[in-house]
PDB file of C-alpha atoms in Angstrom:
ATOM      1  CA  TYR A   1       0.000   0.000   0.000  1.00 61.00           C
ATOM      2  CA  PHE A   2       1.303   3.405  -0.956  1.00 72.00           C
ATOM      3  CA  PRO A   3      -0.213   6.481   0.666  1.00 77.00           C
ATOM      4  CA  PRO A   4      -1.722   8.915  -1.867  1.00 84.00           C
ATOM      5  CA  ILE A   5       1.082  11.446  -1.359  1.00 88.00           C
ATOM      6  CA  GLY A   6       3.625   8.712  -2.126  1.00 84.00           C
ATOM      7  CA  VAL A   7       1.797   7.804  -5.349  1.00 86.00           C
ATOM      8  CA  GLU A   8       1.740  11.487  -6.324  1.00 89.00           C
ATOM      9  CA  HIS A   9       5.473  11.880  -5.695  1.00 89.00           C
ATOM     10  CA  LEU A  10       6.315   8.734  -7.658  1.00 87.00           C
ATOM     11  CA  LYS A  11       4.171   9.925 -10.581  1.00 88.00           C
ATOM     12  CA  ASN A  12       5.904  13.345 -10.476  1.00 88.00           C
ATOM     13  CA  PHE A  13       9.247  11.557 -10.407  1.00 86.00           C
ATOM     14  CA  GLY A  14       8.244   9.756 -13.605  1.00 86.00           C
ATOM     15  CA  SER A  15       8.047   6.208 -12.217  1.00 85.00           C
ATOM     16  CA  GLY A  16       6.453   3.705 -14.576  1.00 83.00           C
ATOM     17  CA  VAL A  17       4.091   2.016 -12.139  1.00 83.00           C
ATOM     18  CA  ASP A  18       0.824   0.336 -13.090  1.00 82.00           C
ATOM     19  CA  TRP A  19      -1.262   1.622 -10.170  1.00 79.00           C
ATOM     20  CA  ARG A  20      -4.248  -0.489 -11.299  1.00 78.00           C
ATOM     21  CA  ARG A  21      -2.456  -3.480  -9.808  1.00 73.00           C
ATOM     22  CA  ALA A  22      -2.376  -2.112  -6.248  1.00 70.00           C
ATOM     23  CA  PHE A  23      -3.779  -4.655  -3.804  1.00 69.00           C
ATOM     24  CA  ILE A  24      -5.283  -3.921  -0.415  1.00 70.00           C
ATOM     25  CA  THR A  25      -5.632  -6.990   1.802  1.00 70.00           C
ATOM     26  CA  THR A  26      -8.397  -5.773   4.058  1.00 75.00           C
ATOM     27  CA  ALA A  27     -12.177  -5.686   4.001  1.00 78.00           C
ATOM     28  CA  VAL A  28     -11.831  -2.660   1.686  1.00 78.00           C
ATOM     29  CA  ASN A  29     -11.059  -5.154  -1.113  1.00 78.00           C
ATOM     30  CA  PRO A  30     -13.107  -8.266  -0.188  1.00 85.00           C
ATOM     31  CA  TYR A  31     -12.222 -10.250  -3.336  1.00 84.00           C
ATOM     32  CA  TYR A  32      -8.464  -9.991  -2.913  1.00 82.00           C
ATOM     33  CA  ASP A  33      -8.786 -10.395   0.854  1.00 83.00           C
ATOM     34  CA  ALA A  34     -10.719 -13.667   0.326  1.00 88.00           C
ATOM     35  CA  PHE A  35      -8.008 -14.907  -2.046  1.00 88.00           C
ATOM     36  CA  ILE A  36      -5.207 -14.161   0.436  1.00 86.00           C
ATOM     37  CA  ARG A  37      -7.138 -15.844   3.277  1.00 88.00           C
ATOM     38  CA  TRP A  38      -7.733 -18.926   1.088  1.00 92.00           C
ATOM     39  CA  GLN A  39      -4.058 -19.005   0.112  1.00 92.00           C
ATOM     40  CA  PHE A  40      -2.816 -18.854   3.713  1.00 90.00           C
ATOM     41  CA  GLU A  41      -5.380 -21.378   4.971  1.00 92.00           C
ATOM     42  CA  THR A  42      -4.414 -23.803   2.172  1.00 93.00           C
ATOM     43  CA  LEU A  43      -0.695 -23.404   2.861  1.00 92.00           C
ATOM     44  CA  LYS A  44      -1.234 -23.756   6.618  1.00 90.00           C
ATOM     45  CA  ALA A  45      -3.234 -26.970   6.108  1.00 92.00           C
ATOM     46  CA  LYS A  46      -0.233 -28.356   4.200  1.00 93.00           C
ATOM     47  CA  ASN A  47       2.144 -27.288   7.040  1.00 89.00           C
ATOM     48  CA  LYS A  48       3.852 -24.782   4.720  1.00 87.00           C
ATOM     49  CA  VAL A  49       3.120 -21.838   7.022  1.00 84.00           C
ATOM     50  CA  LEU A  50       4.546 -22.099  10.504  1.00 78.00           C
ATOM     51  CA  PHE A  51       4.051 -19.968  13.567  1.00 77.00           C
ATOM     52  CA  GLY A  52       6.758 -19.636  16.165  1.00 78.00           C
ATOM     53  CA  LYS A  53       9.521 -17.566  17.642  1.00 77.00           C
ATOM     54  CA  ARG A  54      12.582 -16.361  15.805  1.00 75.00           C
ATOM     55  CA  ASN A  55      15.453 -14.076  16.638  1.00 75.00           C
ATOM     56  CA  ASN A  56      15.083 -10.461  15.560  1.00 77.00           C
ATOM     57  CA  VAL A  57      17.063  -7.279  15.887  1.00 79.00           C
ATOM     58  CA  TYR A  58      15.157  -4.882  18.174  1.00 80.00           C
ATOM     59  CA  SER A  59      15.497  -1.101  17.901  1.00 80.00           C
ATOM     60  CA  LEU A  60      15.612   0.580  21.310  1.00 84.00           C
ATOM     61  CA  VAL A  61      15.089   3.939  19.602  1.00 83.00           C
ATOM     62  CA  ASP A  62      11.903   2.905  17.753  1.00 82.00           C
ATOM     63  CA  GLY A  63      10.695   0.355  20.314  1.00 86.00           C
ATOM     64  CA  GLN A  64      10.040  -2.313  17.695  1.00 85.00           C
ATOM     65  CA  VAL A  65      11.663  -5.009  15.592  1.00 83.00           C
ATOM     66  CA  CYS A  66      14.011  -3.522  13.009  1.00 82.00           C
ATOM     67  CA  ALA A  67      14.344  -5.457   9.750  1.00 78.00           C
ATOM     68  CA  ASP A  68      17.646  -5.479   7.890  1.00 75.00           C
ATOM     69  CA  HIS A  69      16.447  -3.121   5.139  1.00 74.00           C
ATOM     70  CA  ASP A  70      15.022  -0.653   7.697  1.00 73.00           C
ATOM     71  CA  ARG A  71      18.447   0.339   9.021  1.00 74.00           C
ATOM     72  CA  SER A  72      20.384   3.279   7.594  1.00 72.00           C
ATOM     73  CA  GLU A  73      23.600   1.490   8.603  1.00 75.00           C
ATOM     74  CA  GLY A  74      24.516  -1.969   9.820  1.00 70.00           C
ATOM     75  CA  GLU A  75      22.769  -4.018   7.137  1.00 74.00           C
ATOM     76  CA  GLY A  76      23.637  -7.688   7.385  1.00 75.00           C
ATOM     77  CA  VAL A  77      24.044  -7.474  11.141  1.00 73.00           C
ATOM     78  CA  GLY A  78      22.064 -10.197  12.884  1.00 72.00           C
ATOM     79  CA  PRO A  79      21.181 -10.912  16.474  1.00 73.00           C
ATOM     80  CA  GLN A  80      24.192 -11.457  18.741  1.00 80.00           C
ATOM     81  CA  GLU A  81      24.281 -14.556  20.921  1.00 85.00           C
ATOM     82  CA  TYR A  82      25.401 -14.002  24.512  1.00 88.00           C
ATOM     83  CA  VAL A  83      25.857 -16.346  27.442  1.00 92.00           C
ATOM     84  CA  LEU A  84      24.264 -15.086  30.668  1.00 92.00           C
ATOM     85  CA  ILE A  85      25.586 -16.155  34.051  1.00 91.00           C
ATOM     86  CA  LYS A  86      23.185 -15.889  36.989  1.00 93.00           C
ATOM     87  CA  LEU A  87      25.051 -14.996  40.191  1.00 94.00           C
ATOM     88  CA  GLN A  88      23.352 -14.732  43.584  1.00 93.00           C
ATOM     89  CA  VAL A  89      24.581 -11.940  45.868  1.00 90.00           C
ATOM     90  CA  LEU A  90      25.597 -13.271  49.286  1.00 88.00           C
ATOM     91  CA  PRO A  91      25.378 -11.294  52.547  1.00 85.00           C
ATOM     92  CA  ILE A  92      28.246  -8.895  53.163  1.00 79.00           C
ATOM     93  CA  GLU A  93      30.187  -9.538  56.383  1.00 81.00           C
ATOM     94  CA  GLU A  94      31.767  -6.101  56.701  1.00 80.00           C
ATOM     95  CA  ASP A  95      31.059  -2.913  54.757  1.00 78.00           C
ATOM     96  CA  LYS A  96      33.557  -0.341  56.074  1.00 78.00           C
ATOM     97  CA  ASN A  97      32.652   2.583  53.821  1.00 81.00           C
ATOM     98  CA  GLY A  98      28.901   1.875  53.381  1.00 81.00           C
ATOM     99  CA  ARG A  99      29.124   1.370  49.615  1.00 82.00           C
ATOM    100  CA  HIS A 100      26.857  -1.680  49.786  1.00 85.00           C
ATOM    101  CA  ALA A 101      24.216  -0.362  52.207  1.00 85.00           C
ATOM    102  CA  LYS A 102      21.285  -0.656  49.770  1.00 86.00           C
ATOM    103  CA  MET A 103      22.259  -4.196  48.835  1.00 86.00           C
ATOM    104  CA  ALA A 104      22.710  -5.181  52.483  1.00 86.00           C
ATOM    105  CA  LYS A 105      19.257  -3.788  53.318  1.00 88.00           C
ATOM    106  CA  LEU A 106      17.611  -5.924  50.619  1.00 89.00           C
ATOM    107  CA  LEU A 107      19.438  -9.028  51.830  1.00 89.00           C
ATOM    108  CA  GLU A 108      18.474  -8.323  55.458  1.00 88.00           C
ATOM    109  CA  GLN A 109      14.806  -8.218  54.366  1.00 92.00           C
ATOM    110  CA  GLY A 110      15.244 -11.780  53.113  1.00 89.00           C
ATOM    111  CA  LYS A 111      15.094 -10.831  49.449  1.00 89.00           C
ATOM    112  CA  LYS A 112      17.230 -12.737  46.972  1.00 91.00           C
ATOM    113  CA  VAL A 113      19.361 -10.503  44.767  1.00 90.00           C
ATOM    114  CA  PHE A 114      20.923 -11.694  41.522  1.00 93.00           C
ATOM    115  CA  LEU A 115      23.395 -10.145  39.107  1.00 92.00           C
ATOM    116  CA  VAL A 116      23.352 -11.383  35.515  1.00 93.00           C
ATOM    117  CA  PRO A 117      26.518 -10.515  33.575  1.00 92.00           C
ATOM    118  CA  ALA A 118      26.737 -11.383  29.880  1.00 92.00           C
ATOM    119  CA  THR A 119      29.716 -12.611  27.913  1.00 90.00           C
ATOM    120  CA  LEU A 120      30.501 -13.413  24.304  1.00 89.00           C
ATOM    121  CA  ARG A 121      33.274 -15.803  25.334  1.00 86.00           C
ATOM    122  CA  PRO A 122      32.206 -18.079  28.206  1.00 81.00           C
ATOM    123  CA  GLU A 123      35.321 -20.213  27.783  1.00 83.00           C
ATOM    124  CA  THR A 124      37.588 -17.447  29.097  1.00 72.00           C
TER     125      THR A 124
END
């Protein structure tokens, strides 16, 4: 789907696009929508369409998944695999300068505190 202003700009630019072949897959175009639904249902019945989880690159700036072609730089960069190590914080015996007062207070309340560092090289 191209917004009307995009179509206008492309026409002004001189693009050779056959706009009669634009397809809208919503109830606005019930015939094409019915075809797409039939196609997906047929493919799903034949186990050709799968649903599941996959790794994606997530943009913290946009707050959504960022496809490879959406990035202005860094194309070809995939998700990075890290190893996380879950470490439980143990009670502190002596805190001379009070640097760990907040942590000690949580531990005294019986709360479990964990730190989870990440590494790219767990073998080192």
